[in-house]
Amino acid sequence: MIVWLTTALLTGLAGSLHCIGMCGPLAMALPVGRLPVGQRVLARGLYHLGRLSAYSLLGIVVGSVGQGLLLAGLQRPVSVGAGILLLVWVVSARAFPNWVQTSPLTRRLTAPLAQLLRQPTLQHITGLGFLNGLLPCGSVYVALAGALAAPTLLNGGLYMLVFGLGTVPAMLSLTVALTRLTPRLRHRFGKALPLATVLLAVLLIVRGIGSLAHSAKTGADTIPICHGSRSM
Protein backbone atom coordinates (compact mmCIF):
# COMPACT_ATOMS: atom_id res chain seq x y z
CA MET A 1 0.00 0.00 0.00
CA ILE A 2 2.84 2.40 0.86
CA VAL A 3 4.51 1.74 -2.50
CA TRP A 4 1.21 2.35 -4.29
CA LEU A 5 0.63 5.65 -2.50
CA THR A 6 4.22 6.63 -3.25
CA THR A 7 3.48 6.28 -6.96
CA ALA A 8 0.50 8.63 -6.46
CA LEU A 9 2.74 11.22 -4.79
CA LEU A 10 5.41 10.87 -7.48
CA THR A 11 2.78 11.25 -10.21
CA GLY A 12 1.60 14.45 -8.54
CA LEU A 13 5.12 15.80 -8.19
CA ALA A 14 6.02 14.84 -11.76
CA GLY A 15 2.84 16.46 -13.06
CA SER A 16 3.43 19.67 -11.09
CA LEU A 17 4.97 21.55 -14.00
CA HIS A 18 2.13 20.34 -16.21
CA CYS A 19 -0.27 21.72 -13.57
CA ILE A 20 1.47 25.08 -13.70
CA GLY A 21 1.07 25.23 -17.45
CA MET A 22 -2.58 24.10 -17.44
CA CYS A 23 -3.95 25.54 -14.19
CA GLY A 24 -1.42 28.31 -13.58
CA PRO A 25 -3.30 31.04 -15.49
CA LEU A 26 -6.49 30.21 -13.56
CA ALA A 27 -4.67 30.22 -10.21
CA MET A 28 -2.99 33.54 -11.05
CA ALA A 29 -6.39 35.01 -12.02
CA LEU A 30 -8.00 34.22 -8.66
CA PRO A 31 -9.67 37.39 -7.31
CA VAL A 32 -7.80 37.02 -4.01
CA GLY A 33 -6.54 40.60 -4.16
CA ARG A 34 -10.12 41.88 -3.91
CA LEU A 35 -10.63 40.13 -0.57
CA PRO A 36 -9.74 41.58 2.86
CA VAL A 37 -6.06 41.07 3.65
CA GLY A 38 -6.86 38.68 6.50
CA GLN A 39 -8.78 36.34 4.16
CA ARG A 40 -6.26 36.05 1.34
CA VAL A 41 -4.17 33.17 2.72
CA LEU A 42 -7.36 31.34 3.72
CA ALA A 43 -8.77 31.86 0.22
CA ARG A 44 -5.75 30.24 -1.43
CA GLY A 45 -5.95 27.36 1.01
CA LEU A 46 -9.66 26.88 0.25
CA TYR A 47 -8.89 26.93 -3.48
CA HIS A 48 -6.48 24.03 -3.11
CA LEU A 49 -8.88 22.28 -0.73
CA GLY A 50 -11.50 22.47 -3.48
CA ARG A 51 -9.05 20.93 -5.96
CA LEU A 52 -8.14 18.11 -3.60
CA SER A 53 -11.82 17.46 -2.87
CA ALA A 54 -12.52 17.08 -6.59
CA TYR A 55 -9.58 14.71 -7.01
CA SER A 56 -10.70 12.64 -4.03
CA LEU A 57 -14.26 12.45 -5.35
CA LEU A 58 -13.00 11.26 -8.73
CA GLY A 59 -10.83 8.70 -6.92
CA ILE A 60 -13.82 7.39 -4.95
CA VAL A 61 -15.85 7.01 -8.16
CA VAL A 62 -13.04 5.24 -9.98
CA GLY A 63 -12.19 3.21 -6.86
CA SER A 64 -15.79 1.98 -6.67
CA VAL A 65 -15.46 0.78 -10.25
CA GLY A 66 -12.20 -0.95 -9.34
CA GLN A 67 -13.84 -2.58 -6.32
CA GLY A 68 -16.64 -3.87 -8.55
CA LEU A 69 -14.10 -5.25 -11.00
CA LEU A 70 -12.27 -6.92 -8.12
CA LEU A 71 -15.47 -8.60 -6.91
CA ALA A 72 -16.20 -9.71 -10.48
CA GLY A 73 -12.70 -11.11 -10.83
CA LEU A 74 -11.85 -8.64 -13.61
CA GLN A 75 -9.51 -6.20 -11.87
CA ARG A 76 -6.35 -8.11 -12.88
CA PRO A 77 -6.91 -8.01 -16.66
CA VAL A 78 -8.19 -4.43 -16.34
CA SER A 79 -4.96 -3.54 -14.51
CA VAL A 80 -2.97 -4.88 -17.45
CA GLY A 81 -5.25 -3.05 -19.89
CA ALA A 82 -4.91 0.22 -17.96
CA GLY A 83 -1.13 -0.08 -18.06
CA ILE A 84 -1.20 -0.63 -21.81
CA LEU A 85 -3.55 2.34 -22.29
CA LEU A 86 -1.18 4.55 -20.30
CA LEU A 87 1.67 3.58 -22.61
CA VAL A 88 -0.55 4.40 -25.60
CA TRP A 89 -1.44 7.72 -23.93
CA VAL A 90 2.25 8.66 -23.60
CA VAL A 91 2.70 8.19 -27.34
CA SER A 92 -0.57 9.89 -28.34
CA ALA A 93 0.05 12.85 -26.00
CA ARG A 94 3.21 13.63 -27.95
CA ALA A 95 1.34 13.37 -31.25
CA PHE A 96 -1.69 15.42 -30.07
CA PRO A 97 -0.43 17.70 -27.26
CA ASN A 98 -3.41 20.09 -27.24
CA TRP A 99 -6.36 17.69 -27.29
CA VAL A 100 -7.16 18.26 -23.60
CA GLN A 101 -7.53 22.03 -24.01
CA THR A 102 -9.97 21.59 -26.91
CA SER A 103 -12.09 18.81 -25.36
CA PRO A 104 -15.89 19.38 -25.01
CA LEU A 105 -15.67 19.03 -21.21
CA THR A 106 -13.12 21.85 -21.02
CA ARG A 107 -15.40 24.13 -23.04
CA ARG A 108 -18.40 23.17 -20.90
CA LEU A 109 -16.62 24.09 -17.65
CA THR A 110 -15.21 27.38 -18.96
CA ALA A 111 -18.45 29.38 -18.49
CA PRO A 112 -19.01 28.52 -14.79
CA LEU A 113 -15.31 29.11 -14.11
CA ALA A 114 -15.51 32.57 -15.67
CA GLN A 115 -18.62 33.35 -13.64
CA LEU A 116 -16.98 32.35 -10.36
CA LEU A 117 -13.90 34.44 -11.17
CA ARG A 118 -16.09 37.54 -11.18
CA GLN A 119 -17.30 36.88 -7.60
CA PRO A 120 -14.53 37.32 -4.99
CA THR A 121 -15.91 35.35 -2.03
CA LEU A 122 -14.41 32.46 -0.12
CA GLN A 123 -17.23 30.16 -1.27
CA HIS A 124 -16.73 30.99 -4.93
CA ILE A 125 -12.95 30.59 -4.72
CA THR A 126 -13.50 27.14 -3.16
CA GLY A 127 -15.85 26.36 -6.05
CA LEU A 128 -13.19 27.49 -8.52
CA GLY A 129 -10.76 25.01 -7.00
CA PHE A 130 -13.32 22.22 -7.20
CA LEU A 131 -14.15 22.91 -10.88
CA ASN A 132 -10.43 23.20 -11.62
CA GLY A 133 -9.99 19.69 -10.24
CA LEU A 134 -12.63 18.42 -12.68
CA LEU A 135 -10.98 19.95 -15.75
CA PRO A 136 -9.58 17.38 -18.21
CA CYS A 137 -5.91 16.92 -17.43
CA GLY A 138 -3.38 14.37 -18.60
CA SER A 139 -1.72 13.96 -15.20
CA VAL A 140 -5.13 13.46 -13.54
CA TYR A 141 -5.95 10.73 -16.06
CA VAL A 142 -2.66 9.03 -15.24
CA ALA A 143 -3.46 9.14 -11.52
CA LEU A 144 -7.00 7.83 -12.11
CA ALA A 145 -5.53 4.79 -13.82
CA GLY A 146 -3.67 4.07 -10.61
CA ALA A 147 -6.83 4.62 -8.54
CA LEU A 148 -8.64 2.09 -10.73
CA ALA A 149 -6.35 -0.60 -9.34
CA ALA A 150 -7.27 0.31 -5.75
CA PRO A 151 -9.08 -2.52 -3.90
CA THR A 152 -11.75 -0.24 -2.35
CA LEU A 153 -13.42 3.06 -3.18
CA LEU A 154 -11.86 4.71 -0.10
CA ASN A 155 -8.41 3.61 -1.23
CA GLY A 156 -9.18 5.13 -4.62
CA GLY A 157 -10.08 8.42 -2.94
CA LEU A 158 -6.94 8.28 -0.79
CA TYR A 159 -4.80 7.60 -3.87
CA MET A 160 -6.14 10.69 -5.64
CA LEU A 161 -5.81 12.79 -2.46
CA VAL A 162 -2.11 11.89 -2.22
CA PHE A 163 -1.73 12.68 -5.92
CA GLY A 164 -3.29 16.10 -5.34
CA LEU A 165 -1.00 16.78 -2.39
CA GLY A 166 1.93 16.12 -4.71
CA THR A 167 0.81 19.01 -6.93
CA VAL A 168 0.38 21.53 -4.09
CA PRO A 169 4.05 22.60 -3.61
CA ALA A 170 4.43 23.68 -7.24
CA MET A 171 1.07 25.44 -7.25
CA LEU A 172 1.90 27.31 -4.02
CA SER A 173 5.21 28.49 -5.50
CA LEU A 174 3.49 29.37 -8.78
CA THR A 175 4.79 32.93 -9.08
CA VAL A 176 8.40 31.88 -8.51
CA ALA A 177 8.07 28.95 -10.91
CA LEU A 178 6.65 31.08 -13.72
CA THR A 179 9.33 33.76 -13.40
CA ARG A 180 12.44 31.64 -12.81
CA LEU A 181 11.90 28.53 -14.91
CA THR A 182 13.49 29.05 -18.32
CA PRO A 183 11.91 27.36 -21.38
CA ARG A 184 14.81 24.91 -21.48
CA LEU A 185 14.34 24.00 -17.81
CA ARG A 186 10.57 23.65 -18.31
CA HIS A 187 11.22 21.29 -21.19
CA ARG A 188 13.43 19.13 -19.00
CA PHE A 189 10.92 19.03 -16.18
CA GLY A 190 8.20 18.33 -18.73
CA LYS A 191 9.78 14.93 -19.35
CA ALA A 192 9.05 13.89 -15.74
CA LEU A 193 5.33 13.23 -16.29
CA PRO A 194 5.84 10.81 -19.22
CA LEU A 195 8.48 8.97 -17.19
CA ALA A 196 6.14 8.73 -14.19
CA THR A 197 3.38 7.54 -16.53
CA VAL A 198 5.56 4.78 -17.95
CA LEU A 199 6.58 3.74 -14.42
CA LEU A 200 2.95 3.53 -13.30
CA ALA A 201 2.01 1.65 -16.49
CA VAL A 202 4.73 -0.93 -15.85
CA LEU A 203 3.58 -1.33 -12.22
CA LEU A 204 -0.01 -1.87 -13.35
CA ILE A 205 1.00 -4.43 -15.96
CA VAL A 206 3.36 -6.29 -13.62
CA ARG A 207 0.77 -6.28 -10.85
CA GLY A 208 -1.93 -7.59 -13.17
CA ILE A 209 0.23 -10.28 -14.76
CA GLY A 210 1.60 -11.34 -11.37
CA SER A 211 -1.91 -11.66 -9.94
CA LEU A 212 -3.11 -13.60 -12.96
CA ALA A 213 -0.16 -15.99 -12.69
CA HIS A 214 -0.83 -16.47 -8.98
CA SER A 215 -4.50 -17.20 -9.64
CA ALA A 216 -3.61 -19.72 -12.32
CA LYS A 217 -1.18 -21.44 -9.96
CA THR A 218 -3.57 -21.65 -6.99
CA GLY A 219 -6.58 -22.47 -9.12
CA ALA A 220 -9.41 -20.12 -9.99
CA ASP A 221 -12.04 -22.68 -9.03
CA THR A 222 -11.20 -22.65 -5.31
CA ILE A 223 -14.18 -22.01 -3.05
CA PRO A 224 -13.36 -20.17 0.20
CA ILE A 225 -15.06 -21.54 3.34
CA CYS A 226 -14.92 -20.65 7.02
CA HIS A 227 -11.89 -22.71 8.05
CA GLY A 228 -9.93 -22.97 4.84
CA SER A 229 -10.62 -23.73 1.18
CA ARG A 230 -11.86 -26.62 -0.78
CA SER A 231 -11.41 -27.28 -4.48
CA MET A 232 -14.36 -28.20 -6.63
Tab-separated table of C-alpha atoms in Angstrom:
chain	number	residue	atom	x	y	z
A	1	MET	CA	0.000	0.000	0.000
A	2	ILE	CA	2.841	2.398	0.856
A	3	VAL	CA	4.506	1.737	-2.504
A	4	TRP	CA	1.215	2.350	-4.294
A	5	LEU	CA	0.627	5.654	-2.500
A	6	THR	CA	4.222	6.631	-3.245
A	7	THR	CA	3.482	6.283	-6.964
A	8	ALA	CA	0.503	8.629	-6.460
A	9	LEU	CA	2.745	11.220	-4.788
A	10	LEU	CA	5.410	10.869	-7.484
A	11	THR	CA	2.778	11.254	-10.207
A	12	GLY	CA	1.597	14.454	-8.545
A	13	LEU	CA	5.123	15.796	-8.187
A	14	ALA	CA	6.017	14.843	-11.757
A	15	GLY	CA	2.844	16.462	-13.062
A	16	SER	CA	3.434	19.671	-11.095
A	17	LEU	CA	4.967	21.547	-14.001
A	18	HIS	CA	2.134	20.341	-16.206
A	19	CYS	CA	-0.272	21.716	-13.573
A	20	ILE	CA	1.473	25.083	-13.697
A	21	GLY	CA	1.075	25.228	-17.452
A	22	MET	CA	-2.580	24.097	-17.444
A	23	CYS	CA	-3.949	25.540	-14.195
A	24	GLY	CA	-1.422	28.306	-13.584
A	25	PRO	CA	-3.298	31.041	-15.487
A	26	LEU	CA	-6.488	30.214	-13.559
A	27	ALA	CA	-4.674	30.223	-10.205
A	28	MET	CA	-2.994	33.540	-11.051
A	29	ALA	CA	-6.387	35.012	-12.019
A	30	LEU	CA	-7.998	34.224	-8.657
A	31	PRO	CA	-9.670	37.394	-7.309
A	32	VAL	CA	-7.801	37.024	-4.015
A	33	GLY	CA	-6.538	40.604	-4.159
A	34	ARG	CA	-10.124	41.883	-3.905
A	35	LEU	CA	-10.627	40.131	-0.571
A	36	PRO	CA	-9.743	41.583	2.865
A	37	VAL	CA	-6.059	41.068	3.652
A	38	GLY	CA	-6.859	38.678	6.495
A	39	GLN	CA	-8.778	36.337	4.161
A	40	ARG	CA	-6.261	36.048	1.342
A	41	VAL	CA	-4.175	33.174	2.721
A	42	LEU	CA	-7.361	31.344	3.721
A	43	ALA	CA	-8.771	31.863	0.218
A	44	ARG	CA	-5.752	30.237	-1.434
A	45	GLY	CA	-5.954	27.359	1.007
A	46	LEU	CA	-9.655	26.885	0.246
A	47	TYR	CA	-8.888	26.933	-3.483
A	48	HIS	CA	-6.479	24.026	-3.107
A	49	LEU	CA	-8.876	22.283	-0.735
A	50	GLY	CA	-11.499	22.472	-3.484
A	51	ARG	CA	-9.049	20.934	-5.960
A	52	LEU	CA	-8.142	18.109	-3.596
A	53	SER	CA	-11.824	17.463	-2.872
A	54	ALA	CA	-12.524	17.080	-6.590
A	55	TYR	CA	-9.576	14.713	-7.014
A	56	SER	CA	-10.698	12.640	-4.028
A	57	LEU	CA	-14.261	12.449	-5.352
A	58	LEU	CA	-12.996	11.258	-8.728
A	59	GLY	CA	-10.829	8.704	-6.917
A	60	ILE	CA	-13.822	7.391	-4.950
A	61	VAL	CA	-15.851	7.012	-8.157
A	62	VAL	CA	-13.039	5.243	-9.978
A	63	GLY	CA	-12.187	3.213	-6.858
A	64	SER	CA	-15.787	1.981	-6.672
A	65	VAL	CA	-15.455	0.779	-10.254
A	66	GLY	CA	-12.198	-0.947	-9.344
A	67	GLN	CA	-13.838	-2.577	-6.324
A	68	GLY	CA	-16.642	-3.869	-8.545
A	69	LEU	CA	-14.104	-5.248	-11.000
A	70	LEU	CA	-12.271	-6.923	-8.123
A	71	LEU	CA	-15.466	-8.597	-6.911
A	72	ALA	CA	-16.204	-9.706	-10.479
A	73	GLY	CA	-12.697	-11.106	-10.835
A	74	LEU	CA	-11.846	-8.637	-13.610
A	75	GLN	CA	-9.507	-6.205	-11.870
A	76	ARG	CA	-6.348	-8.113	-12.878
A	77	PRO	CA	-6.906	-8.011	-16.662
A	78	VAL	CA	-8.189	-4.434	-16.342
A	79	SER	CA	-4.962	-3.536	-14.505
A	80	VAL	CA	-2.966	-4.878	-17.450
A	81	GLY	CA	-5.252	-3.052	-19.885
A	82	ALA	CA	-4.915	0.224	-17.965
A	83	GLY	CA	-1.135	-0.083	-18.062
A	84	ILE	CA	-1.204	-0.631	-21.810
A	85	LEU	CA	-3.551	2.337	-22.294
A	86	LEU	CA	-1.180	4.546	-20.297
A	87	LEU	CA	1.670	3.584	-22.612
A	88	VAL	CA	-0.550	4.404	-25.595
A	89	TRP	CA	-1.437	7.716	-23.935
A	90	VAL	CA	2.250	8.662	-23.596
A	91	VAL	CA	2.702	8.186	-27.345
A	92	SER	CA	-0.568	9.888	-28.338
A	93	ALA	CA	0.049	12.851	-26.003
A	94	ARG	CA	3.211	13.629	-27.947
A	95	ALA	CA	1.339	13.374	-31.246
A	96	PHE	CA	-1.688	15.418	-30.069
A	97	PRO	CA	-0.429	17.698	-27.263
A	98	ASN	CA	-3.410	20.088	-27.244
A	99	TRP	CA	-6.356	17.686	-27.289
A	100	VAL	CA	-7.161	18.257	-23.600
A	101	GLN	CA	-7.535	22.027	-24.007
A	102	THR	CA	-9.967	21.591	-26.913
A	103	SER	CA	-12.086	18.812	-25.362
A	104	PRO	CA	-15.888	19.381	-25.009
A	105	LEU	CA	-15.673	19.034	-21.206
A	106	THR	CA	-13.123	21.853	-21.023
A	107	ARG	CA	-15.395	24.129	-23.041
A	108	ARG	CA	-18.404	23.168	-20.896
A	109	LEU	CA	-16.619	24.094	-17.645
A	110	THR	CA	-15.214	27.379	-18.961
A	111	ALA	CA	-18.449	29.377	-18.492
A	112	PRO	CA	-19.007	28.524	-14.791
A	113	LEU	CA	-15.315	29.109	-14.109
A	114	ALA	CA	-15.507	32.571	-15.669
A	115	GLN	CA	-18.623	33.349	-13.640
A	116	LEU	CA	-16.980	32.346	-10.361
A	117	LEU	CA	-13.895	34.435	-11.173
A	118	ARG	CA	-16.086	37.539	-11.175
A	119	GLN	CA	-17.302	36.883	-7.602
A	120	PRO	CA	-14.529	37.318	-4.988
A	121	THR	CA	-15.909	35.354	-2.033
A	122	LEU	CA	-14.413	32.457	-0.117
A	123	GLN	CA	-17.228	30.162	-1.265
A	124	HIS	CA	-16.728	30.995	-4.933
A	125	ILE	CA	-12.955	30.592	-4.716
A	126	THR	CA	-13.498	27.136	-3.164
A	127	GLY	CA	-15.852	26.355	-6.052
A	128	LEU	CA	-13.186	27.492	-8.515
A	129	GLY	CA	-10.760	25.010	-7.003
A	130	PHE	CA	-13.323	22.217	-7.204
A	131	LEU	CA	-14.146	22.913	-10.880
A	132	ASN	CA	-10.426	23.205	-11.617
A	133	GLY	CA	-9.995	19.687	-10.241
A	134	LEU	CA	-12.632	18.424	-12.678
A	135	LEU	CA	-10.984	19.949	-15.747
A	136	PRO	CA	-9.581	17.385	-18.209
A	137	CYS	CA	-5.906	16.923	-17.428
A	138	GLY	CA	-3.382	14.367	-18.596
A	139	SER	CA	-1.719	13.965	-15.195
A	140	VAL	CA	-5.129	13.456	-13.540
A	141	TYR	CA	-5.953	10.729	-16.057
A	142	VAL	CA	-2.664	9.030	-15.244
A	143	ALA	CA	-3.461	9.137	-11.520
A	144	LEU	CA	-7.003	7.828	-12.105
A	145	ALA	CA	-5.526	4.787	-13.819
A	146	GLY	CA	-3.671	4.065	-10.606
A	147	ALA	CA	-6.825	4.624	-8.543
A	148	LEU	CA	-8.638	2.085	-10.727
A	149	ALA	CA	-6.349	-0.596	-9.339
A	150	ALA	CA	-7.265	0.310	-5.746
A	151	PRO	CA	-9.084	-2.516	-3.903
A	152	THR	CA	-11.754	-0.244	-2.351
A	153	LEU	CA	-13.422	3.064	-3.178
A	154	LEU	CA	-11.863	4.713	-0.101
A	155	ASN	CA	-8.407	3.608	-1.232
A	156	GLY	CA	-9.179	5.131	-4.622
A	157	GLY	CA	-10.083	8.419	-2.945
A	158	LEU	CA	-6.941	8.277	-0.794
A	159	TYR	CA	-4.805	7.598	-3.870
A	160	MET	CA	-6.142	10.688	-5.637
A	161	LEU	CA	-5.814	12.787	-2.464
A	162	VAL	CA	-2.114	11.893	-2.220
A	163	PHE	CA	-1.734	12.681	-5.923
A	164	GLY	CA	-3.294	16.097	-5.340
A	165	LEU	CA	-0.999	16.778	-2.388
A	166	GLY	CA	1.926	16.124	-4.715
A	167	THR	CA	0.806	19.013	-6.935
A	168	VAL	CA	0.376	21.531	-4.091
A	169	PRO	CA	4.050	22.602	-3.612
A	170	ALA	CA	4.429	23.679	-7.242
A	171	MET	CA	1.067	25.445	-7.246
A	172	LEU	CA	1.901	27.314	-4.022
A	173	SER	CA	5.206	28.488	-5.501
A	174	LEU	CA	3.489	29.375	-8.779
A	175	THR	CA	4.787	32.929	-9.080
A	176	VAL	CA	8.397	31.881	-8.508
A	177	ALA	CA	8.072	28.953	-10.907
A	178	LEU	CA	6.653	31.080	-13.719
A	179	THR	CA	9.331	33.761	-13.403
A	180	ARG	CA	12.443	31.638	-12.815
A	181	LEU	CA	11.898	28.529	-14.914
A	182	THR	CA	13.491	29.045	-18.318
A	183	PRO	CA	11.907	27.364	-21.382
A	184	ARG	CA	14.806	24.908	-21.475
A	185	LEU	CA	14.344	23.998	-17.811
A	186	ARG	CA	10.571	23.652	-18.306
A	187	HIS	CA	11.224	21.290	-21.193
A	188	ARG	CA	13.430	19.130	-18.998
A	189	PHE	CA	10.916	19.032	-16.185
A	190	GLY	CA	8.200	18.333	-18.732
A	191	LYS	CA	9.776	14.926	-19.346
A	192	ALA	CA	9.049	13.892	-15.744
A	193	LEU	CA	5.334	13.226	-16.291
A	194	PRO	CA	5.838	10.813	-19.223
A	195	LEU	CA	8.482	8.971	-17.189
A	196	ALA	CA	6.141	8.731	-14.190
A	197	THR	CA	3.380	7.539	-16.529
A	198	VAL	CA	5.564	4.784	-17.949
A	199	LEU	CA	6.582	3.742	-14.415
A	200	LEU	CA	2.952	3.532	-13.299
A	201	ALA	CA	2.015	1.649	-16.488
A	202	VAL	CA	4.730	-0.929	-15.845
A	203	LEU	CA	3.584	-1.326	-12.217
A	204	LEU	CA	-0.012	-1.870	-13.355
A	205	ILE	CA	1.000	-4.427	-15.958
A	206	VAL	CA	3.364	-6.294	-13.624
A	207	ARG	CA	0.768	-6.276	-10.851
A	208	GLY	CA	-1.929	-7.585	-13.173
A	209	ILE	CA	0.233	-10.282	-14.757
A	210	GLY	CA	1.597	-11.341	-11.366
A	211	SER	CA	-1.911	-11.657	-9.938
A	212	LEU	CA	-3.114	-13.603	-12.962
A	213	ALA	CA	-0.157	-15.990	-12.690
A	214	HIS	CA	-0.833	-16.470	-8.980
A	215	SER	CA	-4.496	-17.205	-9.642
A	216	ALA	CA	-3.607	-19.721	-12.321
A	217	LYS	CA	-1.185	-21.445	-9.958
A	218	THR	CA	-3.569	-21.648	-6.993
A	219	GLY	CA	-6.585	-22.466	-9.120
A	220	ALA	CA	-9.412	-20.118	-9.991
A	221	ASP	CA	-12.044	-22.676	-9.026
A	222	THR	CA	-11.202	-22.653	-5.310
A	223	ILE	CA	-14.183	-22.006	-3.053
A	224	PRO	CA	-13.364	-20.167	0.200
A	225	ILE	CA	-15.061	-21.544	3.335
A	226	CYS	CA	-14.923	-20.647	7.020
A	227	HIS	CA	-11.894	-22.710	8.048
A	228	GLY	CA	-9.926	-22.972	4.836
A	229	SER	CA	-10.621	-23.726	1.184
A	230	ARG	CA	-11.859	-26.621	-0.781
A	231	SER	CA	-11.407	-27.276	-4.482
A	232	MET	CA	-14.361	-28.198	-6.625
